[in-house]
Coordinates of C-alpha atoms and ligand atoms in Angstrom, one line a residue:
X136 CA 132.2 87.1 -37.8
X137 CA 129.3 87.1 -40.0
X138 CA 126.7 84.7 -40.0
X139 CA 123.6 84.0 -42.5
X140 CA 121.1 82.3 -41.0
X141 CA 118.2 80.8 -42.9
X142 CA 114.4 79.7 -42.7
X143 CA 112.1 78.6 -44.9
X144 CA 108.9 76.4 -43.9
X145 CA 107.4 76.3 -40.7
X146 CA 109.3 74.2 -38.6
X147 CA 112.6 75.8 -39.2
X148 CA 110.8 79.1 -37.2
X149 CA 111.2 77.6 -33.9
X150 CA 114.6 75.8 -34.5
X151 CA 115.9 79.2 -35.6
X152 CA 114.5 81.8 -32.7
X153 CA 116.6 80.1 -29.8
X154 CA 119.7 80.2 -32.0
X155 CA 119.6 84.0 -32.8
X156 CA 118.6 84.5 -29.2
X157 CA 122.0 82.9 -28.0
X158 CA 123.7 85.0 -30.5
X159 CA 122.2 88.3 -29.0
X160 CA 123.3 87.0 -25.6
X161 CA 126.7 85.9 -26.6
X162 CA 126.5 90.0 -28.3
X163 CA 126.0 91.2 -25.1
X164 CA 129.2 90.6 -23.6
X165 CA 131.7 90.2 -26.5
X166 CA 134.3 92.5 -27.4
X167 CA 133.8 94.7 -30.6
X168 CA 136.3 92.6 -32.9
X169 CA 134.0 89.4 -31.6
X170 CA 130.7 91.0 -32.0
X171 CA 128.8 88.3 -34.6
X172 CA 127.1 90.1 -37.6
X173 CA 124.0 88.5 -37.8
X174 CA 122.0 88.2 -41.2
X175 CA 118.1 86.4 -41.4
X176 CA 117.2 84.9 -44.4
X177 CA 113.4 83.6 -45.3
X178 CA 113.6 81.7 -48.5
X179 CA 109.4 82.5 -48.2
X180 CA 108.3 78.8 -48.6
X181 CA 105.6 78.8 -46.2
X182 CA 103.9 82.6 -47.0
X183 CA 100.6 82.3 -45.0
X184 CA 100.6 84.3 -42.3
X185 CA 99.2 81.4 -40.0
X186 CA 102.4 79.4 -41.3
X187 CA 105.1 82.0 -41.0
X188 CA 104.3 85.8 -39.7
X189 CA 102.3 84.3 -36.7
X190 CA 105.8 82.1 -35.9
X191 CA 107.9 85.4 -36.5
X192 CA 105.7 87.1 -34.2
X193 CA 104.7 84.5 -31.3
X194 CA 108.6 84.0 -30.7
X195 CA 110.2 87.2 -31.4
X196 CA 112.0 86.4 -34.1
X197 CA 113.6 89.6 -35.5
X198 CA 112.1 90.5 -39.3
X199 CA 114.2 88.8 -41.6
X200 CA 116.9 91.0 -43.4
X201 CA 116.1 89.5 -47.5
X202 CA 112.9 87.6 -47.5
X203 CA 113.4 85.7 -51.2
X204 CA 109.4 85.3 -51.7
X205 CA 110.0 81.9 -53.2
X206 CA 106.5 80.5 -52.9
X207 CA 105.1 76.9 -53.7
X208 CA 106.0 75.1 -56.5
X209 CA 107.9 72.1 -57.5
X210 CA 110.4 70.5 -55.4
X211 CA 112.8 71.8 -58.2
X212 CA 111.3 75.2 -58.6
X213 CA 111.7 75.6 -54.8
X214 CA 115.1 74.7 -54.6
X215 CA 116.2 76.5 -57.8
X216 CA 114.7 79.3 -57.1
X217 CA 115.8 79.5 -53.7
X218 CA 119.5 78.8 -55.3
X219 CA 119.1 81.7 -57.7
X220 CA 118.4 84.2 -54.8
X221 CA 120.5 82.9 -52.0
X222 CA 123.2 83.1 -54.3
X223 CA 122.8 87.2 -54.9
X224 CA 122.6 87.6 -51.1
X225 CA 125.7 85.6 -50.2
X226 CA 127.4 87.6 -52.9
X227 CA 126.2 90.9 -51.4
X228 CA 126.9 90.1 -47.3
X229 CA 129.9 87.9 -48.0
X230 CA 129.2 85.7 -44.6
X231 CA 131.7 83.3 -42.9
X232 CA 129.5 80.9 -42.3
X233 CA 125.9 79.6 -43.4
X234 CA 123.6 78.0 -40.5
X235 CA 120.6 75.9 -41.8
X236 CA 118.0 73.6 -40.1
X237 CA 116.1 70.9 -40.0
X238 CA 115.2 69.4 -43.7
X239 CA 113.0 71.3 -45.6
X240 CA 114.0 72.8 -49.4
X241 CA 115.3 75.7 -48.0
X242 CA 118.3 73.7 -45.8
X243 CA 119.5 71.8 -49.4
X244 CA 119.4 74.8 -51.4
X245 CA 121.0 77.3 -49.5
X246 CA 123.6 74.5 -48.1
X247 CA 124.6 73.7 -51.8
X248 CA 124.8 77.4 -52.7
X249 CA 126.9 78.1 -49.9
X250 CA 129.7 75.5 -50.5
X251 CA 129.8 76.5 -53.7
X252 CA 130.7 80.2 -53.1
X253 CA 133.3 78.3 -50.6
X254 CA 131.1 80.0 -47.2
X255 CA 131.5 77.4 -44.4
X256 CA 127.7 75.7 -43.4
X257 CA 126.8 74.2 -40.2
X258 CA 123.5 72.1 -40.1
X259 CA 121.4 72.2 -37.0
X260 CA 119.8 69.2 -36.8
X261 CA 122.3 66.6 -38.9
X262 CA 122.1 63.0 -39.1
X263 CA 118.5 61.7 -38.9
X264 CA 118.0 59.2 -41.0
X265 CA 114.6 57.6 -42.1
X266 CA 116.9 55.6 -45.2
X267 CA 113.6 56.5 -47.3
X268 CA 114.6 58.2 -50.4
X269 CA 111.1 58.9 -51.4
X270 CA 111.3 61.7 -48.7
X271 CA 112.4 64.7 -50.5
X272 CA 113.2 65.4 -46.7
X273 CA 115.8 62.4 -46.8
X274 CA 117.9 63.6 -49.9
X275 CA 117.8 67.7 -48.2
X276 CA 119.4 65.9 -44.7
X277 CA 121.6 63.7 -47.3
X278 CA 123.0 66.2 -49.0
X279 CA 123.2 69.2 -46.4
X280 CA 124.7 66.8 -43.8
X281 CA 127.9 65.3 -46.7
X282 CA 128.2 69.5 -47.7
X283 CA 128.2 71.3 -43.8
X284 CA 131.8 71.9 -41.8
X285 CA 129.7 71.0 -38.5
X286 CA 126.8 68.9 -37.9
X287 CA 125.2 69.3 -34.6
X288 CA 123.3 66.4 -33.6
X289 CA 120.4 66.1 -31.3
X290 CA 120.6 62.5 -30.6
X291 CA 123.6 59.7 -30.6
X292 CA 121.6 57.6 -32.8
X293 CA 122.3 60.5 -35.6
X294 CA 126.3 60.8 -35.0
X295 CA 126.3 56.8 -35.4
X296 CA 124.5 57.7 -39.1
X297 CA 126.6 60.0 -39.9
X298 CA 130.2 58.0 -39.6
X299 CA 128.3 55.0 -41.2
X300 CA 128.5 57.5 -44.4
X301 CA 132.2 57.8 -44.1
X302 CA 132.1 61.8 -41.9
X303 CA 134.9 62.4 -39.8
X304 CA 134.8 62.8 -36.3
X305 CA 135.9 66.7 -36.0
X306 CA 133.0 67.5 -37.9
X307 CA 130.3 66.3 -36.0
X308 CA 128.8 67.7 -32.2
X309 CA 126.2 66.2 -30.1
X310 CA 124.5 69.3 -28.5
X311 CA 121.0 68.0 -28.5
X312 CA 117.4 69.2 -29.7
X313 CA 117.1 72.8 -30.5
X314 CA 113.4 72.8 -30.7
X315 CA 113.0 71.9 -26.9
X316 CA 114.8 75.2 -26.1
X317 CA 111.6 76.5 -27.7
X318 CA 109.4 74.3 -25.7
X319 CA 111.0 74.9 -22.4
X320 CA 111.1 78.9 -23.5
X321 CA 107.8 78.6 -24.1
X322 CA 105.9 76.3 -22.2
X323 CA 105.1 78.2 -18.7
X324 CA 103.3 80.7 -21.6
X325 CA 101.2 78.3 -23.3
X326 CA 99.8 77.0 -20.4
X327 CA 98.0 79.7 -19.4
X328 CA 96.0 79.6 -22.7
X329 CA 92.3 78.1 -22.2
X330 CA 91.4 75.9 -25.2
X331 CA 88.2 76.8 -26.1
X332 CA 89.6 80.4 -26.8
X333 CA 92.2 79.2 -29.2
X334 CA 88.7 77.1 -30.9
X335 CA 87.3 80.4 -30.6
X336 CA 90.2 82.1 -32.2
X337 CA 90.9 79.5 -35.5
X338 CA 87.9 77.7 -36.2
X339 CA 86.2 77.1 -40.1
X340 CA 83.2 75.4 -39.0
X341 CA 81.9 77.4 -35.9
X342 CA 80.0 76.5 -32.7
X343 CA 81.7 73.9 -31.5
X344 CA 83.6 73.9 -28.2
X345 CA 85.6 71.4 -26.0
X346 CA 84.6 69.1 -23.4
X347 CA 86.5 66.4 -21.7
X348 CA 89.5 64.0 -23.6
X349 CA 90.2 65.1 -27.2
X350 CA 92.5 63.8 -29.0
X351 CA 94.8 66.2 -31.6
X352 CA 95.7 65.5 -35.3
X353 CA 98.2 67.4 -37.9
X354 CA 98.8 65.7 -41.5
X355 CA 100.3 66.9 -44.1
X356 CA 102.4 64.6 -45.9
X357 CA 102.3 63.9 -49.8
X358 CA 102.3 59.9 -48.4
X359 CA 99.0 60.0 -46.6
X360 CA 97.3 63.4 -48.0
X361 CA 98.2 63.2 -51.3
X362 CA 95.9 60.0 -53.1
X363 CA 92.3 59.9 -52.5
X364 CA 93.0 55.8 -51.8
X365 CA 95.1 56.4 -49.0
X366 CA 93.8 59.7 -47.7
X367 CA 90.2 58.1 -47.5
X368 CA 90.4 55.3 -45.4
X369 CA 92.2 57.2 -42.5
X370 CA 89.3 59.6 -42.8
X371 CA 86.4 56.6 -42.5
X372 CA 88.7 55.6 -39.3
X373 CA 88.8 59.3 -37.8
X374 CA 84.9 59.8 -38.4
X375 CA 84.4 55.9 -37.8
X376 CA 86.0 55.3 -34.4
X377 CA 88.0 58.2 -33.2
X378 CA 85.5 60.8 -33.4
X379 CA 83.0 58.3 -31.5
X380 CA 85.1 57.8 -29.1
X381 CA 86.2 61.4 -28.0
X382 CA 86.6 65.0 -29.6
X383 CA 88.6 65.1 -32.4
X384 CA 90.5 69.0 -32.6
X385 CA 92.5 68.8 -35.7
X386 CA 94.7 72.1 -36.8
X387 CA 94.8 71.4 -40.8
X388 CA 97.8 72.1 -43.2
X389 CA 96.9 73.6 -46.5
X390 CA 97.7 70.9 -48.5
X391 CA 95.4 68.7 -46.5
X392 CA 92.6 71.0 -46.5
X393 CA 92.9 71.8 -50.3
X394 CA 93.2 67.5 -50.6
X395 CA 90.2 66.7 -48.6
X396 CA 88.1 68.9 -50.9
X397 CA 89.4 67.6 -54.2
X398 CA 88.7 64.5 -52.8
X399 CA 84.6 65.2 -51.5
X400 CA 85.8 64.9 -48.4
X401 CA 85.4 68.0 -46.5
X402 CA 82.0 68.6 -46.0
X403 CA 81.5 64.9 -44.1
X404 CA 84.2 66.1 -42.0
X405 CA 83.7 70.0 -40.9
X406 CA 80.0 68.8 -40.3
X407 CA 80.7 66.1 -38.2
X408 CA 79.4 67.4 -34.7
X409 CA 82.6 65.7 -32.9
X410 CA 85.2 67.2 -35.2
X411 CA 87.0 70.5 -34.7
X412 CA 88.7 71.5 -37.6
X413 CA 90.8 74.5 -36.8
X414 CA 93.0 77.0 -39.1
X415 CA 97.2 76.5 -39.0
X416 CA 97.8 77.0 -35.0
X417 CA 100.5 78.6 -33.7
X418 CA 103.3 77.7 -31.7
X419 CA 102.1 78.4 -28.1
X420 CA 98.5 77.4 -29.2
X421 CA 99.6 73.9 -30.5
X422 CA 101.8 73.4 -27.6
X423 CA 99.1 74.0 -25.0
X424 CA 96.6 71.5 -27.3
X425 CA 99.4 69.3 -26.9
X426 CA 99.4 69.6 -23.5
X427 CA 96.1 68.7 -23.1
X428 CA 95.7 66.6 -25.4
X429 CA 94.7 62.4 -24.5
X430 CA 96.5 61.0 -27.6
X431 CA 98.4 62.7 -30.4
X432 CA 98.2 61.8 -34.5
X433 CA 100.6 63.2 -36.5
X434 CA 102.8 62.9 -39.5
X435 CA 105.2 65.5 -38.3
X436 CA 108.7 64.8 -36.7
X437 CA 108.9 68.2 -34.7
X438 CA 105.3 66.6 -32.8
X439 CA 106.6 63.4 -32.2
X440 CA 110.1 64.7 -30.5
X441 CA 107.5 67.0 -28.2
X442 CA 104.9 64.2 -27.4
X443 CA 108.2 62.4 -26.1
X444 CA 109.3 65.4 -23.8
X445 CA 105.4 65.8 -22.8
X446 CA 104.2 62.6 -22.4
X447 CA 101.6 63.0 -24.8
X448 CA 100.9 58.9 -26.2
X449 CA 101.8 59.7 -30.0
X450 CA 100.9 57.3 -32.8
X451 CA 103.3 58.4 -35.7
X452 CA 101.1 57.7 -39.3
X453 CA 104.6 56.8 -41.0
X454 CA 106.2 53.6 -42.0
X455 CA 109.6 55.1 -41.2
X456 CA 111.0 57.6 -38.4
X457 CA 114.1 60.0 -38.9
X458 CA 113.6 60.6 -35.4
X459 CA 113.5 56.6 -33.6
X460 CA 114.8 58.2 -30.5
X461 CA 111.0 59.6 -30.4
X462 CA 109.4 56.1 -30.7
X463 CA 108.6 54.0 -27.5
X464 CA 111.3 51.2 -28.1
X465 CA 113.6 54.0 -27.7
X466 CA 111.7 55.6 -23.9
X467 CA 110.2 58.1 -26.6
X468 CA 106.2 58.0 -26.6
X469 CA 105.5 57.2 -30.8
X470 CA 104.7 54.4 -32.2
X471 CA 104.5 53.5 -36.3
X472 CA 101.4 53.1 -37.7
X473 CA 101.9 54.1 -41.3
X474 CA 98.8 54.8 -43.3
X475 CA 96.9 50.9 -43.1
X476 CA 93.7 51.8 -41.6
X477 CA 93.6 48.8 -39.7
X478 CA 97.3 49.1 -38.5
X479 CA 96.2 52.5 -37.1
X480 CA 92.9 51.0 -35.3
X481 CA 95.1 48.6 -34.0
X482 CA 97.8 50.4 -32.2
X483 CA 95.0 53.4 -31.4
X484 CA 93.4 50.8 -29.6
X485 CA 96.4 50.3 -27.4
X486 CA 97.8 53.5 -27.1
X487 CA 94.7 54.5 -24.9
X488 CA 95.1 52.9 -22.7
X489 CA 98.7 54.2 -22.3
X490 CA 99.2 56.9 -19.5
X491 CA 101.2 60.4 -20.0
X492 CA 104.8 59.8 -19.7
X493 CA 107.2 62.4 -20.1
X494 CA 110.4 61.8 -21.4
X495 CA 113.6 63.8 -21.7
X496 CA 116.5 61.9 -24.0
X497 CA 119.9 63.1 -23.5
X498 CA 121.0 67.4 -24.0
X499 CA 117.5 67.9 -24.7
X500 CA 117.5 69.9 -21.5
X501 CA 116.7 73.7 -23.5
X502 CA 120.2 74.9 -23.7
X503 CA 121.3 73.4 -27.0
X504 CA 121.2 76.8 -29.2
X505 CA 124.5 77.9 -27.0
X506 CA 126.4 74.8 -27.8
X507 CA 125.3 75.7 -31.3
X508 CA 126.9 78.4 -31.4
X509 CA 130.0 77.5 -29.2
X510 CA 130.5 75.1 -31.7
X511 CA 131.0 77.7 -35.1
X512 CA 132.7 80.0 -32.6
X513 CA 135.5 76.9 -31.7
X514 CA 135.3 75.5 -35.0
X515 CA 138.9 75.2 -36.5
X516 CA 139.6 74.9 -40.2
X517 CA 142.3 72.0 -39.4
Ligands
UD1_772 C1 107.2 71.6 -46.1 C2 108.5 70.8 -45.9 C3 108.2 69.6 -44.9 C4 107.7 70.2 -43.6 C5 106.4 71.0 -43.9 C6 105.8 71.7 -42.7 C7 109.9 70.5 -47.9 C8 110.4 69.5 -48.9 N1 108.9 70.1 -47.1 O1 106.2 70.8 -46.7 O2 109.4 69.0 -44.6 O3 107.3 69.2 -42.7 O4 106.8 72.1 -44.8 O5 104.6 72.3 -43.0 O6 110.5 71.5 -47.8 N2 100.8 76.3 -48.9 C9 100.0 77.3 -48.5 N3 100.5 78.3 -47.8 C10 101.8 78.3 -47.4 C11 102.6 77.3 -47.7 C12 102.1 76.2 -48.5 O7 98.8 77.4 -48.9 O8 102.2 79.3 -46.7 C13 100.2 75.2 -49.6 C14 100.5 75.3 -51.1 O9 99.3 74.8 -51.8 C15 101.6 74.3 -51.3 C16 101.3 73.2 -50.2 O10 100.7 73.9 -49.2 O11 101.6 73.8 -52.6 C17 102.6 72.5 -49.8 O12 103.5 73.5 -49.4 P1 105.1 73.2 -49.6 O13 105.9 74.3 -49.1 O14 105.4 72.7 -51.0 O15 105.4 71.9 -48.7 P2 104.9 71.4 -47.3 O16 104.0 70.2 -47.6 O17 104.3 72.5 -46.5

């Protein structure tokens, strides 16, 4: 059997490594006529080396075999291009089966390709839902998830999504969270790292070091970093309240960065003396900030689902979740504050005074990228 596996943006990096993994361990015992043909595929989204080589490298992920140096762009430059290339490759390897992940451009483009050269797809990570179609994540899960043979689910929630939109049952699998395989892979590792070193290590603005309760911030999403209008007030509230209250270590995206300087906004920040603003981290760094780490605020799904396994009080600046087995109605450790400032002051206000809880929902125990791949190797066509 021959499988294409693809990765584009960051997050697909550590959703990918435990899946190849169980492939080289499933290898290792299999006969010759079973031994699976694996291909790696980086559609070359995310280019930086802080947002891709440093992911490759931190969790062994083999080089890929094409790398289709896509690049930014448009939404419809990304995915087009990606089309264009994936297509030559699938042509060339002839794969039985396509596995993508997560939601980024890179898991609609290559799912749509595949079907269309009639390769069978399985999606790792189907049927979240956020039901907001402004998302350009929300029509990639849409589409991928009514194209793949198998969707493997990390939660029940996203199985009950998927047969409200009309899927049959013997295409869908609940095998849990593949990204906690990486946490749990990784975790013993990343606690051994000492915080002010990984400062040390990524820092813009120099001199500054940790002391006591910080709390940790990533945002990079067109909804909150995007306009000036919205983008603004959160920063008055970081500089305003958070920062007076308690270190403030935030890793920065590069759309944020490049945002915050359009917008006049940089220099107040990088010079204010209770603000760390760090380069891209990478996995194990980010983990052990999370770790440490009094309260969490984020616009990224893949933080929220590992504040809920670490405890780590998480306010989500969203108005919607894909992920509501992460939020606190649900024993997760989010909570919605969408991009208000005052909403966020609000629930900030509250969530400190919330204690660590860890939280493990159901198959999120680290072995998921096995059923993955028991799941293609069972599959039947009938
Ligand atoms: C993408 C994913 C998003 C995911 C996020 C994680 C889609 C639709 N979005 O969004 O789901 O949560 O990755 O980061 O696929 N840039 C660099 N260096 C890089 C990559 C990007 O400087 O290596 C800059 C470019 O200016 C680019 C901007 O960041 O225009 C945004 O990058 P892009 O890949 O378009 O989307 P993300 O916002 O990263």
């Amino acid at each position: 059997m021959k499988i294409i596996s693809v990765v584009g943006a960051r997050p697909n990096f550590m959703k990918i490594a435990p899946f190849i993994h169980a492939i080289a361990v499933y290898n290792k015992t299999a006969t010759k006529e079973k031994t699976i043909e694996h291909v790696l595929v980086h559609t070359g989204q995310h280019y930086d080396d802080r947002m891709s080589k440093a992911f490759f490298e931190g969790l062994n992920i083999p080089d890929a075999d094409f790398n289709l140096n896509i690049g930014s762009g448009t939404h419809a430059e990304q995915v087009g291009n990606t089309m264009i290339e994936i297509e030559k490759v699938i042509m060339r390897e002839k794969p039985d089966w396509i596995v993508v992940v997560g939601d980024v451009n890179a898991t609609l483009a290559c799912s749509v390709t595949a079907k269309k050269e009639w390769v069978k797809c399985c999606h790792i990570e189907a049927g979240l839902r956020s039901g907001d179609l402004k998302m350009p994540e929300e029509i990639n899960r849409l589409v991928t998830d009514r194209l793949s043979d198998i969707l493997l689910t990390p939660d029940r929630i996203s199985i009950s999504n998927l047969k409200k939109e009309g899927i049959e049952d013997k295409h869908i699998e609940f095998v849990g969270n593949i990204m906690i395989d990486t946490l749990e892979a990784n975790r013993i590792k990343a606690e051994s790292l000492d915080i002010n070193k990984i400062i040390l290590n990524n820092w813009f603005d120099g001199a500054k070091s940790n002391e006591g309760d910080f709390a940790l911030m990533t945002l990079h999403r067109p909804s909150n970093v995007d306009e000036k209008e919205i983008f603004e007030p959160i920063i008055e509230f970081l500089l305003n309240e958070v920062a007076s209250d308690m270190q403030l270590i935030w890793p920065i995206h590069p759309r944020a960065k490049k945002n915050l300087e359009a917008f006049g906004l940089y220099e107040k920040v990088i010079n204010h003396p209770n603000i760390i603003i760090l380069q891209p981290l990478n996995y194990h760094e980010m983990l052990r900030m999370n770790i440490g780490a009094r309260i969490m605020l984020t616009d990224s799904g893949g933080l929220q689902e590992e504040c809920t396994v670490l405890g780590t009080p998480c306010l989500t600046l969203r108005w919607n979740t894909e992920r509501p087995i992460t939020l606190r109605e649900h024993g997760g450790a989010s909570v919605l504050v969408g991009n208000n400032a005052e909403r966020i002051r609000q629930e900030y206000r509250n969530t400190l005074i919330i204690e660590r809880k860890p939280q493990r929902p159901e198959l999120w125990d680290g072995n998921t990228a096995s059923r993955c791949l028991e799941a293609i190797l069972n599959y039947k066509e009938n």
